[in-house]
Every structure is written in C-alpha cells, then in structure tokens.
Amino acid sequence: MEIKEDMKVSTRKRKPLIILLKVIIGIIIAIGLFIATVFIVNVVYTKLEQEELEQYGQLIPVDGKNMNVTIQGDGEETVVLLPGFGTVSPALDFTPLVEELSPFYKVVVIEPFGYGLSDGTEKERNTENIVNEIHQVLQELKINRYILMGHSIAGIYGLEYVNKYEHEVSAFVGIDTSVPTQSGMDKEFPIGTFKLLKETGLGRLLMKLEGSPYAELSSYDDQTKEQLKIIALKNMYNSTILNEMENIHANFKNAENLTFPKNLPLIFFLQADNEAMEEWIPLHEEQVKNSIHGKIIKLDAGHYLHHTKSKEISENVRGFIEEVPPTF
C-alpha cells in the first residue's frame, strides 16, 4: 500500500512537469509551423510577383553582368543620377526628379549592382569597384561629359568619382549626401540576422507590417508604388546589398582625406533640420568652403528630399549651372 501511495505522490509531482513539457513542445511545433508557413508563402508570392514585375530601362554589360540604366530627355547637357544606399529601384525612386529635369537635360539613372533590375555581383562592394562600374556604364553609353548628381551615400562614392574622373564631371549635385566624417558610421550591422530574415521569408512579413515608405506620397502613381513594392521584396537583403553594408565603415573611412576639386561647381541640397545629426550643415559647409563655385540650399523635408522637393531641386540646379562658367 505504501508503495502505491508513493507512486501516486510521485506521479502527482511529475504531472506539472509533464504538462510544462507538453506546452513547450506545443510552442516549438507552433513556431516551426509558423516559420514553415511564412517560408512557403514567401516562395509562392516571390514567384507570382516576378510575373507582375514590369521591365524598364536598358541592360548594359559590365564585368560579365548586366547593370540597368534608364535614359530620359534629350537636353544638350547630361545629368547622371546615383542612388542612396539600399534604394529599392533607383529609376522609379527618382521618378519625381527625373520628370522635373528631363525637359531640360538628358537624365541617366544608374542602378548599381544589387539595385532595381540590375544583376547582383560577387565583387567586393568597396568604393573603388562601385566607382569603376559606374564609369564603365557611362563609357558603354558613350557619355563623356555630365553633371553628377547623387543622394545620400552617393556623396562618398561621388567624392572618389569626381577626383578620379575630374575631366568628365562638369558639376556635382548632392541631395542630402553623406560626409566621410559624419558620426555613427562605425557601427556593426547584424548581417547574419538579415540573411536569416531573407532566407526564412520573415523579412517579407516584417516589410508588410511596416508598410511602404511610398504609400502616402502623391508624387508616385499607384502603378509605380506597386512596382516599387515588388522590387523591394525581390531585392530585400540580397547578398550584394549586404556586402555593401559590410563595407560601409571602410568606405567612409577611406574617403576621410578626400575633398572636392576646388574648381568643380558644387551644390548641396540639405535637410534644413537634421535632428539626428546636429553637425549636418557644418559638415557640408566644410566641404564647400574651398570650392570656387560652392553653394548650399536648405530644404524643409526629410532625408529623401527628391520625394517631395524635386521641383525646387530642379529649378535651383538649372539656375546654378547657368551661373557658373564652363569648366572646359
């Protein structure tokens, strides 16, 4: 009798543990099913979305890969547009600005490897390679003289570019461009986490929850917004972009001793109030101080100035270019 009682007591003691174990197993199974469902949905929708993706631009061969480029307008002068880091589709993202510039200029938008409809690449995403690839595209297009205009990190690549190909660039236009000495560029990015989000499909879920940054912008029509969403999901955390992310600190560091050529016309369009970086305006004032033709224009808008201030940018670029004497 005592043995049976002991067994009953022991069973009663183990019962909560058994229940807890079942709960844990149930949670693990539920998580596994959730991830499996997300993964399958991602695979299915990725295939469906590729069928809805509309091609644009022209593919230019560079190092055995294809880089996508759009060309609009037939003005005598050429403007070459370079995107900020991770821009989903440079050609579509720059739509409002291209519409304002193309009546007066030939406007070329370059989608670097890993961006828009361009291929990915295994080549290291350091500034030297990126600059060389951009130049190869322009050489293929037989474009030898142009205004170089870029957003955000294009300020880093642009510094290298205008020093290396100074004889080709007639002016540099920065749209809230990065500065080599700005703070916060030495942080490490969770590359492994981004890869996991890409592979499992959880990245798609997070993007759905966050919503599109273009959703409320009246400067983009619904069709363009839909295409931007499709391309964002296609290119999200791709290996080329992640490699560029890994190189950000080194690319900024290597540009610290570079300056814009003093004879190069230089104009920056900047956020009037960058709350995250109080030194934003002074950093750019330092960049233009030795320029013979340097100018800063402050705009009341966020980092993507061209989303809402394209008209102001275009008008001021035209006025600036008309003011400065030819550099050739």
mmCIF file of N, CA and C in Angstrom, residues 16 39 53 74 104 137 177 215 235 245 279 292:
data_model
loop_
_atom_site.group_PDB
_atom_site.id
_atom_site.type_symbol
_atom_site.label_atom_id
_atom_site.label_comp_id
_atom_site.label_asym_id
_atom_site.label_seq_id
_atom_site.Cartn_x
_atom_site.Cartn_y
_atom_site.Cartn_z
ATOM 1 N N PRO A 16 2.834 18.229 -13.223
ATOM 2 C CA PRO A 16 3.084 19.603 -13.700
ATOM 3 C C PRO A 16 4.243 19.679 -14.688
ATOM 4 N N PHE A 39 7.699 30.703 -44.810
ATOM 5 C CA PHE A 39 8.659 30.338 -45.852
ATOM 6 C C PHE A 39 7.939 29.965 -47.149
ATOM 7 N N LEU A 53 6.207 41.810 -62.409
ATOM 8 C CA LEU A 53 7.268 42.817 -62.496
ATOM 9 C C LEU A 53 7.397 43.348 -63.920
ATOM 10 N N ASP A 74 16.261 64.813 -73.790
ATOM 11 C CA ASP A 74 17.261 64.931 -74.855
ATOM 12 C C ASP A 74 17.951 66.287 -74.826
ATOM 13 N N PHE A 104 14.788 69.543 -69.605
ATOM 14 C CA PHE A 104 15.939 70.432 -69.812
ATOM 15 C C PHE A 104 17.260 69.680 -70.003
ATOM 16 N N VAL A 137 29.761 51.860 -67.239
ATOM 17 C CA VAL A 137 28.429 52.031 -67.826
ATOM 18 C C VAL A 137 28.391 53.269 -68.711
ATOM 19 N N THR A 177 23.623 64.431 -49.156
ATOM 20 C CA THR A 177 24.678 63.433 -49.317
ATOM 21 C C THR A 177 25.480 63.187 -48.046
ATOM 22 N N ALA A 215 3.845 54.842 -49.786
ATOM 23 C CA ALA A 215 2.384 54.730 -49.762
ATOM 24 C C ALA A 215 1.660 56.068 -49.736
ATOM 25 N N ASN A 235 14.570 42.419 -53.975
ATOM 26 C CA ASN A 235 15.960 42.771 -53.663
ATOM 27 C C ASN A 235 16.297 42.774 -52.175
ATOM 28 N N MET A 245 26.813 46.795 -47.321
ATOM 29 C CA MET A 245 26.596 47.179 -45.931
ATOM 30 C C MET A 245 27.833 46.872 -45.080
ATOM 31 N N GLU A 279 25.440 68.295 -36.517
ATOM 32 C CA GLU A 279 26.575 68.811 -37.289
ATOM 33 C C GLU A 279 26.372 68.682 -38.796
ATOM 34 N N ILE A 292 35.452 77.116 -55.444
ATOM 35 C CA ILE A 292 35.276 78.416 -56.098
ATOM 36 C C ILE A 292 33.804 78.658 -56.416
#
